[in-house]
Amino acid sequence: MADSSWYVKNDVKEELEIATGDSAEDTLLDNYGARVDRYIDNEISPHITTLPVTTSLSAVLKDAAIAGVAAKYRRKNKEFDTANTYQEEFDKLIASAIKRLRRDSETQSLRVTVTRPYASEPLASDS
Amino acid sequence: MTVTEVDYWKMKERIRDILQDDTSNLYNATASDKTKFRKVEAGAPDLNKPIQGPFPRIFITNDDRFDKMTERAVIQTRNHKATEHRMIFKIILVCDGKNGPDAEEKIDDFTKIVLEKIKNHNDLSVPTNNTDPLADLSFPESVDILNRELIGDKIAGRVIKLRVIATTG
C-alpha cells in the first residue's frame, strides 16, 4: 500500500481554532500530520486488500488524523484532559476502520437474495 | 425615568478592539511566527482553562465580583441622579517559549506592550477614531501571575486587572 495523506492541515486548524491564514505553527502541524499518517498506514495496511478505500472509510481515517494531530498538539500545550479525549477518539476511529476492513461474509450486513424455483414433494402422510 | 446601564460585554469587546488595533506590535491574525498575539478574544476561555493554544493569546473577562456601584441622588427629592460603577476586568495573557526563562521573557514583554496600549486608551474609546468612550477612566490596577504551577514552565501567563470607572444615569 502506498503512503497515504489522511492529514488535511486546514481541517486540523479549524478543529484547533487556528485561523486559516495563521501559519505560525504550520511546520509543527505538518510534522504531527506526517507522523499520524504513518501510524494510520501502519495500523490499516495489513487489512486493506483492495484499493482505493471507499469514500466513507477515507472520511473516517481523515477524521482520525484530525483527532490524532489535535491530541499531539494539545498534549504539547499541556492540555492533558483535552489531549486524552482526542486520543480516545483517535483510537476509536482507527478501531472502527479496522473492524470494517476485516469484515467477512459472516459479518456482512449486505446480503444477496436469490430467487430460485421451489420444488416440494408431498408429505408421506398425504399420499 | 429611563436608566441606561453599563454594557459589560461591550466593554470587553472594546478592550479587545483596542488590543487588536495594534497590529504593528501586539496582534496579528495571520501570523507566521509567535512574536505577536494570534488570538485576542472577549470572554473567558472554555471551561475557564486559559492554558489552551494557539499561543500567544489573550482572553478578556471579568473578576468574580467585578462591579461595585455607588448611587448619587438629590436629597430633597430623593431623585436618582446617577450611578458610579467601579469595575474590574481581567486581561489574561498566555504565551509559550522554548523553556522557562524564554517564556518568562516573552510574557514580560507582552505584558509591557499591553499595559502601554490600554493606558493610551484609558477612556475605552474606539481605537481607530477615539469616539464613543465607554469609561470615565480606566487604569491597570495589578499584574498577577496566571498560575504558580507555571513558574519556570515553558508556558507562561499573566493576569492584568483593569479598573474601569463609568457613570450611568
PDB file of C-alpha atoms in Angstrom:
ATOM      1  CA  MET A   1       0.000   0.000   0.000  1.00  0.00           C
ATOM      2  CA  ALA A   2       1.336   3.424  -0.888  1.00  0.00           C
ATOM      3  CA  ASP A   3       1.812   6.015   1.817  1.00  0.00           C
ATOM      4  CA  SER A   4      -1.384   7.966   2.313  1.00  0.00           C
ATOM      5  CA  SER A   5      -2.261  11.505   3.293  1.00  0.00           C
ATOM      6  CA  TRP A   6      -5.095  11.364   5.761  1.00  0.00           C
ATOM      7  CA  TYR A   7      -3.978  14.596   7.438  1.00  0.00           C
ATOM      8  CA  VAL A   8      -5.533  17.759   5.980  1.00  0.00           C
ATOM      9  CA  LYS A   9      -3.977  20.861   7.516  1.00  0.00           C
ATOM     10  CA  ASN A  10      -6.934  23.221   7.189  1.00  0.00           C
ATOM     11  CA  ASP A  11      -9.288  20.672   8.772  1.00  0.00           C
ATOM     12  CA  VAL A  12      -6.948  20.391  11.746  1.00  0.00           C
ATOM     13  CA  LYS A  13      -6.653  24.176  12.016  1.00  0.00           C
ATOM     14  CA  GLU A  14     -10.416  24.509  12.055  1.00  0.00           C
ATOM     15  CA  GLU A  15     -10.613  21.932  14.845  1.00  0.00           C
ATOM     16  CA  LEU A  16      -7.925  23.729  16.852  1.00  0.00           C
ATOM     17  CA  GLU A  17      -9.486  27.166  16.197  1.00  0.00           C
ATOM     18  CA  ILE A  18      -6.395  28.400  14.413  1.00  0.00           C
ATOM     19  CA  ALA A  19      -7.112  30.947  11.686  1.00  0.00           C
ATOM     20  CA  THR A  20      -6.521  29.633   8.169  1.00  0.00           C
ATOM     21  CA  GLY A  21      -4.103  32.462   7.449  1.00  0.00           C
ATOM     22  CA  ASP A  22      -2.188  31.883  10.686  1.00  0.00           C
ATOM     23  CA  SER A  23       0.875  29.906   9.691  1.00  0.00           C
ATOM     24  CA  ALA A  24       2.900  30.276  12.898  1.00  0.00           C
ATOM     25  CA  GLU A  25       2.628  26.576  13.710  1.00  0.00           C
ATOM     26  CA  ASP A  26       2.206  25.091  10.234  1.00  0.00           C
ATOM     27  CA  THR A  27       5.550  23.299  10.402  1.00  0.00           C
ATOM     28  CA  LEU A  28       4.653  21.754  13.738  1.00  0.00           C
ATOM     29  CA  LEU A  29       1.216  20.641  12.492  1.00  0.00           C
ATOM     30  CA  ASP A  30       2.713  19.211   9.280  1.00  0.00           C
ATOM     31  CA  ASN A  31       5.225  17.275  11.349  1.00  0.00           C
ATOM     32  CA  TYR A  32       2.487  15.867  13.565  1.00  0.00           C
ATOM     33  CA  GLY A  33       0.385  15.137  10.464  1.00  0.00           C
ATOM     34  CA  ALA A  34       3.179  13.120   8.838  1.00  0.00           C
ATOM     35  CA  ARG A  35       3.617  11.064  11.988  1.00  0.00           C
ATOM     36  CA  VAL A  36      -0.105  10.417  12.320  1.00  0.00           C
ATOM     37  CA  ASP A  37      -0.334   9.465   8.620  1.00  0.00           C
ATOM     38  CA  ARG A  38       2.441   6.901   9.108  1.00  0.00           C
ATOM     39  CA  TYR A  39       0.759   5.472  12.176  1.00  0.00           C
ATOM     40  CA  ILE A  40      -2.610   5.167  10.420  1.00  0.00           C
ATOM     41  CA  ASP A  41      -0.945   3.459   7.457  1.00  0.00           C
ATOM     42  CA  ASN A  42       0.777   1.019   9.794  1.00  0.00           C
ATOM     43  CA  GLU A  43      -2.494   0.194  11.503  1.00  0.00           C
ATOM     44  CA  ILE A  44      -4.679  -0.296   8.445  1.00  0.00           C
ATOM     45  CA  SER A  45      -2.296  -1.578   5.764  1.00  0.00           C
ATOM     46  CA  PRO A  46      -2.457  -5.249   6.913  1.00  0.00           C
ATOM     47  CA  HIS A  47      -6.222  -5.166   6.488  1.00  0.00           C
ATOM     48  CA  ILE A  48      -6.569  -3.400   3.186  1.00  0.00           C
ATOM     49  CA  THR A  49      -6.909  -5.868   0.365  1.00  0.00           C
ATOM     50  CA  THR A  50      -8.333  -3.598  -2.258  1.00  0.00           C
ATOM     51  CA  LEU A  51      -7.550  -0.037  -3.209  1.00  0.00           C
ATOM     52  CA  PRO A  52      -8.765   2.625  -3.211  1.00  0.00           C
ATOM     53  CA  VAL A  53     -10.630   2.602   0.080  1.00  0.00           C
ATOM     54  CA  THR A  54     -14.226   3.703  -0.034  1.00  0.00           C
ATOM     55  CA  THR A  55     -15.114   7.354   0.321  1.00  0.00           C
ATOM     56  CA  SER A  56     -16.709   6.891   3.720  1.00  0.00           C
ATOM     57  CA  LEU A  57     -13.764   4.897   5.033  1.00  0.00           C
ATOM     58  CA  SER A  58     -11.417   7.571   3.774  1.00  0.00           C
ATOM     59  CA  ALA A  59     -13.510  10.161   5.631  1.00  0.00           C
ATOM     60  CA  VAL A  60     -13.211   8.159   8.849  1.00  0.00           C
ATOM     61  CA  LEU A  61      -9.436   7.992   8.500  1.00  0.00           C
ATOM     62  CA  LYS A  62      -9.267  11.740   7.841  1.00  0.00           C
ATOM     63  CA  ASP A  63     -11.321  12.307  10.996  1.00  0.00           C
ATOM     64  CA  ALA A  64      -8.869  10.071  12.821  1.00  0.00           C
ATOM     65  CA  ALA A  65      -5.974  12.165  11.525  1.00  0.00           C
ATOM     66  CA  ILE A  66      -7.640  15.329  12.867  1.00  0.00           C
ATOM     67  CA  ALA A  67      -8.059  13.703  16.272  1.00  0.00           C
ATOM     68  CA  GLY A  68      -4.517  12.312  16.241  1.00  0.00           C
ATOM     69  CA  VAL A  69      -2.861  15.624  15.386  1.00  0.00           C
ATOM     70  CA  ALA A  70      -5.101  17.515  17.826  1.00  0.00           C
ATOM     71  CA  ALA A  71      -4.122  15.092  20.593  1.00  0.00           C
ATOM     72  CA  LYS A  72      -0.421  15.731  19.985  1.00  0.00           C
ATOM     73  CA  TYR A  73      -0.945  19.486  19.746  1.00  0.00           C
ATOM     74  CA  ARG A  74      -2.997  19.677  22.937  1.00  0.00           C
ATOM     75  CA  ARG A  75      -0.516  17.475  24.783  1.00  0.00           C
ATOM     76  CA  LYS A  76       2.321  19.793  23.805  1.00  0.00           C
ATOM     77  CA  ASN A  77       0.335  22.709  25.228  1.00  0.00           C
ATOM     78  CA  LYS A  78      -0.224  20.840  28.494  1.00  0.00           C
ATOM     79  CA  GLU A  79      -3.957  20.487  27.861  1.00  0.00           C
ATOM     80  CA  PHE A  80      -3.895  16.914  29.027  1.00  0.00           C
ATOM     81  CA  ASP A  81      -7.630  16.357  29.521  1.00  0.00           C
ATOM     82  CA  THR A  82      -8.437  17.572  26.032  1.00  0.00           C
ATOM     83  CA  ALA A  83      -5.494  15.646  24.608  1.00  0.00           C
ATOM     84  CA  ASN A  84      -6.726  12.426  26.201  1.00  0.00           C
ATOM     85  CA  THR A  85     -10.200  12.974  24.798  1.00  0.00           C
ATOM     86  CA  TYR A  86      -8.773  13.409  21.304  1.00  0.00           C
ATOM     87  CA  GLN A  87      -6.568  10.337  21.780  1.00  0.00           C
ATOM     88  CA  GLU A  88      -9.571   8.226  22.754  1.00  0.00           C
ATOM     89  CA  GLU A  89     -11.456   9.469  19.707  1.00  0.00           C
ATOM     90  CA  PHE A  90      -8.464   8.640  17.517  1.00  0.00           C
ATOM     91  CA  ASP A  91      -8.227   5.108  18.912  1.00  0.00           C
ATOM     92  CA  LYS A  92     -11.956   4.511  18.442  1.00  0.00           C
ATOM     93  CA  LEU A  93     -11.930   5.735  14.851  1.00  0.00           C
ATOM     94  CA  ILE A  94      -8.946   3.555  13.945  1.00  0.00           C
ATOM     95  CA  ALA A  95     -10.550   0.547  15.646  1.00  0.00           C
ATOM     96  CA  SER A  96     -13.810   1.123  13.774  1.00  0.00           C
ATOM     97  CA  ALA A  97     -11.996   1.397  10.449  1.00  0.00           C
ATOM     98  CA  ILE A  98     -10.108  -1.847  11.091  1.00  0.00           C
ATOM     99  CA  LYS A  99     -13.321  -3.585  12.130  1.00  0.00           C
ATOM    100  CA  ARG A 100     -14.864  -2.577   8.849  1.00  0.00           C
ATOM    101  CA  LEU A 101     -11.852  -3.650   6.821  1.00  0.00           C
ATOM    102  CA  ARG A 102     -11.832  -7.063   8.488  1.00  0.00           C
ATOM    103  CA  ARG A 103     -15.471  -7.893   7.944  1.00  0.00           C
ATOM    104  CA  ASP A 104     -16.100 -11.238   6.284  1.00  0.00           C
ATOM    105  CA  SER A 105     -19.103 -12.982   4.837  1.00  0.00           C
ATOM    106  CA  GLU A 106     -20.445 -13.792   8.295  1.00  0.00           C
ATOM    107  CA  THR A 107     -20.376 -10.207   9.448  1.00  0.00           C
ATOM    108  CA  GLN A 108     -21.550  -8.667   6.224  1.00  0.00           C
ATOM    109  CA  SER A 109     -24.742  -6.769   6.692  1.00  0.00           C
ATOM    110  CA  LEU A 110     -25.387  -6.604   2.990  1.00  0.00           C
ATOM    111  CA  ARG A 111     -26.689  -9.920   1.671  1.00  0.00           C
ATOM    112  CA  VAL A 112     -27.753 -11.016  -1.761  1.00  0.00           C
ATOM    113  CA  THR A 113     -31.162 -12.576  -2.151  1.00  0.00           C
ATOM    114  CA  VAL A 114     -31.569 -15.056  -4.963  1.00  0.00           C
ATOM    115  CA  THR A 115     -34.975 -16.201  -6.080  1.00  0.00           C
ATOM    116  CA  ARG A 116     -34.990 -19.822  -7.239  1.00  0.00           C
ATOM    117  CA  PRO A 117     -37.723 -22.250  -8.214  1.00  0.00           C
ATOM    118  CA  TYR A 118     -39.025 -24.012  -5.147  1.00  0.00           C
ATOM    119  CA  ALA A 119     -39.526 -27.720  -5.516  1.00  0.00           C
ATOM    120  CA  SER A 120     -41.554 -29.657  -2.992  1.00  0.00           C
ATOM    121  CA  GLU A 121     -42.805 -33.087  -2.560  1.00  0.00           C
ATOM    122  CA  PRO A 122     -45.986 -34.112  -0.840  1.00  0.00           C
ATOM    123  CA  LEU A 123     -45.538 -35.440   2.669  1.00  0.00           C
ATOM    124  CA  ALA A 124     -45.753 -39.138   3.014  1.00  0.00           C
ATOM    125  CA  SER A 125     -48.907 -38.881   5.100  1.00  0.00           C
ATOM    126  CA  ASP A 126     -50.681 -37.002   2.291  1.00  0.00           C
ATOM    127  CA  SER A 127     -50.243 -39.703  -0.258  1.00  0.00           C
TER     128      SER A 127
ATOM    129  CA  MET B   1     -37.310  57.732  34.388  1.00  0.00           C
ATOM    130  CA  THR B   2     -35.332  55.687  31.886  1.00  0.00           C
ATOM    131  CA  VAL B   3     -31.959  54.435  33.012  1.00  0.00           C
ATOM    132  CA  THR B   4     -29.241  53.197  30.718  1.00  0.00           C
ATOM    133  CA  GLU B   5     -26.887  50.799  32.449  1.00  0.00           C
ATOM    134  CA  VAL B   6     -23.377  49.681  31.691  1.00  0.00           C
ATOM    135  CA  ASP B   7     -22.952  47.210  28.842  1.00  0.00           C
ATOM    136  CA  TYR B   8     -20.295  44.899  30.280  1.00  0.00           C
ATOM    137  CA  TRP B   9     -19.895  42.806  27.177  1.00  0.00           C
ATOM    138  CA  LYS B  10     -19.436  45.869  25.008  1.00  0.00           C
ATOM    139  CA  MET B  11     -16.621  46.962  27.321  1.00  0.00           C
ATOM    140  CA  LYS B  12     -14.880  43.610  26.947  1.00  0.00           C
ATOM    141  CA  GLU B  13     -15.254  43.855  23.189  1.00  0.00           C
ATOM    142  CA  ARG B  14     -13.885  47.398  23.260  1.00  0.00           C
ATOM    143  CA  ILE B  15     -10.825  46.276  25.212  1.00  0.00           C
ATOM    144  CA  ARG B  16     -10.415  43.529  22.615  1.00  0.00           C
ATOM    145  CA  ASP B  17     -10.709  46.056  19.782  1.00  0.00           C
ATOM    146  CA  ILE B  18      -8.121  48.309  21.396  1.00  0.00           C
ATOM    147  CA  LEU B  19      -5.655  45.450  21.685  1.00  0.00           C
ATOM    148  CA  GLN B  20      -6.383  44.134  18.186  1.00  0.00           C
ATOM    149  CA  ASP B  21      -5.880  47.615  16.762  1.00  0.00           C
ATOM    150  CA  ASP B  22      -2.134  47.472  17.372  1.00  0.00           C
ATOM    151  CA  THR B  23      -1.097  45.237  14.516  1.00  0.00           C
ATOM    152  CA  SER B  24       2.474  46.510  14.445  1.00  0.00           C
ATOM    153  CA  ASN B  25       3.389  45.369  17.973  1.00  0.00           C
ATOM    154  CA  LEU B  26       0.630  43.358  19.521  1.00  0.00           C
ATOM    155  CA  TYR B  27      -1.728  41.420  17.283  1.00  0.00           C
ATOM    156  CA  ASN B  28      -1.612  39.513  14.025  1.00  0.00           C
ATOM    157  CA  ALA B  29      -4.469  37.221  12.981  1.00  0.00           C
ATOM    158  CA  THR B  30      -2.440  35.781  10.120  1.00  0.00           C
ATOM    159  CA  ALA B  31       0.818  35.383  11.958  1.00  0.00           C
ATOM    160  CA  SER B  32       3.758  33.483  10.563  1.00  0.00           C
ATOM    161  CA  ASP B  33       5.519  33.427  13.922  1.00  0.00           C
ATOM    162  CA  LYS B  34       4.741  33.893  17.618  1.00  0.00           C
ATOM    163  CA  THR B  35       6.041  37.426  18.112  1.00  0.00           C
ATOM    164  CA  LYS B  36       2.500  38.848  18.337  1.00  0.00           C
ATOM    165  CA  PHE B  37      -0.762  37.627  19.820  1.00  0.00           C
ATOM    166  CA  ARG B  38      -2.542  35.297  17.436  1.00  0.00           C
ATOM    167  CA  LYS B  39      -5.888  35.467  19.204  1.00  0.00           C
ATOM    168  CA  VAL B  40      -7.472  38.222  21.284  1.00  0.00           C
ATOM    169  CA  GLU B  41     -10.937  37.262  22.448  1.00  0.00           C
ATOM    170  CA  ALA B  42     -13.664  38.690  24.648  1.00  0.00           C
ATOM    171  CA  GLY B  43     -14.936  36.144  27.140  1.00  0.00           C
ATOM    172  CA  ALA B  44     -13.488  33.556  29.473  1.00  0.00           C
ATOM    173  CA  PRO B  45     -11.711  30.552  27.971  1.00  0.00           C
ATOM    174  CA  ASP B  46     -13.560  27.265  27.507  1.00  0.00           C
ATOM    175  CA  LEU B  47     -14.151  25.634  30.887  1.00  0.00           C
ATOM    176  CA  ASN B  48     -12.204  28.536  32.424  1.00  0.00           C
ATOM    177  CA  LYS B  49      -8.937  26.923  31.337  1.00  0.00           C
ATOM    178  CA  PRO B  50      -6.731  29.625  29.869  1.00  0.00           C
ATOM    179  CA  ILE B  51      -3.903  27.199  29.098  1.00  0.00           C
ATOM    180  CA  GLN B  52      -5.143  26.328  25.631  1.00  0.00           C
ATOM    181  CA  GLY B  53      -3.493  27.041  22.330  1.00  0.00           C
ATOM    182  CA  PRO B  54      -2.842  28.569  19.956  1.00  0.00           C
ATOM    183  CA  PHE B  55      -0.312  30.650  21.854  1.00  0.00           C
ATOM    184  CA  PRO B  56       0.217  33.509  22.388  1.00  0.00           C
ATOM    185  CA  ARG B  57      -3.342  34.567  23.075  1.00  0.00           C
ATOM    186  CA  ILE B  58      -5.445  36.872  25.239  1.00  0.00           C
ATOM    187  CA  PHE B  59      -8.786  36.397  26.968  1.00  0.00           C
ATOM    188  CA  ILE B  60     -10.753  39.366  28.283  1.00  0.00           C
ATOM    189  CA  THR B  61     -13.188  38.545  31.034  1.00  0.00           C
ATOM    190  CA  ASN B  62     -14.237  39.871  34.435  1.00  0.00           C
ATOM    191  CA  ASP B  63     -13.276  39.359  38.048  1.00  0.00           C
ATOM    192  CA  ASP B  64     -15.565  37.407  40.411  1.00  0.00           C
ATOM    193  CA  ARG B  65     -17.209  40.467  41.901  1.00  0.00           C
ATOM    194  CA  PHE B  66     -16.429  42.947  39.240  1.00  0.00           C
ATOM    195  CA  ASP B  67     -18.778  45.897  39.666  1.00  0.00           C
ATOM    196  CA  LYS B  68     -19.323  47.987  42.772  1.00  0.00           C
ATOM    197  CA  MET B  69     -21.927  50.696  42.423  1.00  0.00           C
ATOM    198  CA  THR B  70     -22.391  53.974  44.219  1.00  0.00           C
ATOM    199  CA  GLU B  71     -25.704  55.742  43.829  1.00  0.00           C
ATOM    200  CA  ARG B  72     -25.946  59.523  43.551  1.00  0.00           C
ATOM    201  CA  ALA B  73     -29.241  61.235  44.381  1.00  0.00           C
ATOM    202  CA  VAL B  74     -30.662  64.629  45.249  1.00  0.00           C
ATOM    203  CA  ILE B  75     -31.527  64.584  48.931  1.00  0.00           C
ATOM    204  CA  GLN B  76     -34.514  66.937  48.798  1.00  0.00           C
ATOM    205  CA  THR B  77     -36.434  65.000  46.195  1.00  0.00           C
ATOM    206  CA  ARG B  78     -34.775  61.572  46.520  1.00  0.00           C
ATOM    207  CA  ASN B  79     -34.426  61.537  42.778  1.00  0.00           C
ATOM    208  CA  HIS B  80     -31.883  59.106  41.475  1.00  0.00           C
ATOM    209  CA  LYS B  81     -29.295  61.077  39.572  1.00  0.00           C
ATOM    210  CA  ALA B  82     -26.500  58.761  38.598  1.00  0.00           C
ATOM    211  CA  THR B  83     -24.648  55.550  39.355  1.00  0.00           C
ATOM    212  CA  GLU B  84     -20.907  55.314  39.520  1.00  0.00           C
ATOM    213  CA  HIS B  85     -19.608  51.886  38.526  1.00  0.00           C
ATOM    214  CA  ARG B  86     -16.189  50.712  39.628  1.00  0.00           C
ATOM    215  CA  MET B  87     -15.488  47.577  37.620  1.00  0.00           C
ATOM    216  CA  ILE B  88     -12.589  45.180  37.304  1.00  0.00           C
ATOM    217  CA  PHE B  89     -11.924  43.361  34.063  1.00  0.00           C
ATOM    218  CA  LYS B  90      -9.295  40.678  33.718  1.00  0.00           C
ATOM    219  CA  ILE B  91      -6.978  40.574  30.736  1.00  0.00           C
ATOM    220  CA  ILE B  92      -5.394  37.128  30.667  1.00  0.00           C
ATOM    221  CA  LEU B  93      -2.224  36.739  28.640  1.00  0.00           C
ATOM    222  CA  VAL B  94      -0.743  33.327  27.836  1.00  0.00           C
ATOM    223  CA  CYS B  95       2.300  32.505  25.732  1.00  0.00           C
ATOM    224  CA  ASP B  96       4.821  29.721  25.300  1.00  0.00           C
ATOM    225  CA  GLY B  97       8.554  29.648  24.823  1.00  0.00           C
ATOM    226  CA  LYS B  98      11.459  27.307  24.286  1.00  0.00           C
ATOM    227  CA  ASN B  99      11.922  26.909  28.041  1.00  0.00           C
ATOM    228  CA  GLY B 100      11.005  28.613  31.310  1.00  0.00           C
ATOM    229  CA  PRO B 101      13.204  31.712  31.071  1.00  0.00           C
ATOM    230  CA  ASP B 102      12.312  32.224  27.400  1.00  0.00           C
ATOM    231  CA  ALA B 103       8.586  32.038  28.165  1.00  0.00           C
ATOM    232  CA  GLU B 104       9.007  34.406  31.113  1.00  0.00           C
ATOM    233  CA  GLU B 105      10.850  36.948  28.991  1.00  0.00           C
ATOM    234  CA  LYS B 106       8.174  36.797  26.318  1.00  0.00           C
ATOM    235  CA  ILE B 107       5.283  37.190  28.745  1.00  0.00           C
ATOM    236  CA  ASP B 108       7.005  40.137  30.434  1.00  0.00           C
ATOM    237  CA  ASP B 109       7.495  41.819  27.061  1.00  0.00           C
ATOM    238  CA  PHE B 110       3.893  41.137  26.057  1.00  0.00           C
ATOM    239  CA  THR B 111       2.625  42.494  29.379  1.00  0.00           C
ATOM    240  CA  LYS B 112       4.551  45.731  28.871  1.00  0.00           C
ATOM    241  CA  ILE B 113       3.056  46.248  25.413  1.00  0.00           C
ATOM    242  CA  VAL B 114      -0.489  45.501  26.611  1.00  0.00           C
ATOM    243  CA  LEU B 115      -0.156  47.877  29.578  1.00  0.00           C
ATOM    244  CA  GLU B 116       1.079  50.659  27.312  1.00  0.00           C
ATOM    245  CA  LYS B 117      -1.732  50.085  24.850  1.00  0.00           C
ATOM    246  CA  ILE B 118      -4.573  50.123  27.353  1.00  0.00           C
ATOM    247  CA  LYS B 119      -3.139  53.148  29.156  1.00  0.00           C
ATOM    248  CA  ASN B 120      -3.160  55.020  25.864  1.00  0.00           C
ATOM    249  CA  HIS B 121      -6.900  54.335  25.540  1.00  0.00           C
ATOM    250  CA  ASN B 122      -7.927  54.887  29.131  1.00  0.00           C
ATOM    251  CA  ASP B 123     -11.433  56.096  28.237  1.00  0.00           C
ATOM    252  CA  LEU B 124     -12.088  52.900  26.242  1.00  0.00           C
ATOM    253  CA  SER B 125     -12.918  54.852  23.107  1.00  0.00           C
ATOM    254  CA  VAL B 126     -12.939  53.366  19.633  1.00  0.00           C
ATOM    255  CA  PRO B 127      -9.239  52.902  18.882  1.00  0.00           C
ATOM    256  CA  THR B 128      -9.435  53.959  15.246  1.00  0.00           C
ATOM    257  CA  ASN B 129     -11.061  57.368  15.783  1.00  0.00           C
ATOM    258  CA  ASN B 130     -11.212  57.946  19.569  1.00  0.00           C
ATOM    259  CA  THR B 131     -15.019  58.267  19.589  1.00  0.00           C
ATOM    260  CA  ASP B 132     -17.697  56.649  21.769  1.00  0.00           C
ATOM    261  CA  PRO B 133     -15.827  56.432  25.087  1.00  0.00           C
ATOM    262  CA  LEU B 134     -17.246  53.762  27.395  1.00  0.00           C
ATOM    263  CA  ALA B 135     -15.437  54.790  30.582  1.00  0.00           C
ATOM    264  CA  ASP B 136     -14.720  57.902  32.594  1.00  0.00           C
ATOM    265  CA  LEU B 137     -11.363  56.384  33.339  1.00  0.00           C
ATOM    266  CA  SER B 138      -9.611  53.055  33.231  1.00  0.00           C
ATOM    267  CA  PHE B 139      -6.225  52.007  34.519  1.00  0.00           C
ATOM    268  CA  PRO B 140      -4.355  48.754  35.197  1.00  0.00           C
ATOM    269  CA  GLU B 141      -4.598  48.038  38.888  1.00  0.00           C
ATOM    270  CA  SER B 142      -2.411  44.963  39.189  1.00  0.00           C
ATOM    271  CA  VAL B 143      -0.488  42.317  37.294  1.00  0.00           C
ATOM    272  CA  ASP B 144      -0.544  38.773  38.693  1.00  0.00           C
ATOM    273  CA  ILE B 145       0.950  35.513  37.522  1.00  0.00           C
ATOM    274  CA  LEU B 146      -1.663  33.245  35.996  1.00  0.00           C
ATOM    275  CA  ASN B 147      -0.775  30.125  37.897  1.00  0.00           C
ATOM    276  CA  ARG B 148       2.001  29.334  40.382  1.00  0.00           C
ATOM    277  CA  GLU B 149       2.446  25.901  38.818  1.00  0.00           C
ATOM    278  CA  LEU B 150       3.592  27.588  35.616  1.00  0.00           C
ATOM    279  CA  ILE B 151       6.585  29.294  37.216  1.00  0.00           C
ATOM    280  CA  GLY B 152       9.637  28.113  35.301  1.00  0.00           C
ATOM    281  CA  ASP B 153       7.467  26.309  32.760  1.00  0.00           C
ATOM    282  CA  LYS B 154       7.684  26.816  29.001  1.00  0.00           C
ATOM    283  CA  ILE B 155       4.136  28.193  29.156  1.00  0.00           C
ATOM    284  CA  ALA B 156       3.715  31.496  31.000  1.00  0.00           C
ATOM    285  CA  GLY B 157       0.692  33.622  31.840  1.00  0.00           C
ATOM    286  CA  ARG B 158      -0.219  36.946  33.395  1.00  0.00           C
ATOM    287  CA  VAL B 159      -3.475  38.443  34.601  1.00  0.00           C
ATOM    288  CA  ILE B 160      -3.859  42.191  34.290  1.00  0.00           C
ATOM    289  CA  LYS B 161      -6.685  43.591  36.386  1.00  0.00           C
ATOM    290  CA  LEU B 162      -8.080  46.645  34.678  1.00  0.00           C
ATOM    291  CA  ARG B 163     -10.049  49.041  36.837  1.00  0.00           C
ATOM    292  CA  VAL B 164     -12.793  50.746  34.821  1.00  0.00           C
ATOM    293  CA  ILE B 165     -14.845  53.611  36.212  1.00  0.00           C
ATOM    294  CA  ALA B 166     -18.001  54.653  34.408  1.00  0.00           C
ATOM    295  CA  THR B 167     -21.028  56.719  35.341  1.00  0.00           C
ATOM    296  CA  THR B 168     -24.533  55.943  34.184  1.00  0.00           C
ATOM    297  CA  GLY B 169     -27.770  57.767  34.775  1.00  0.00           C
TER     298      GLY B 169
END
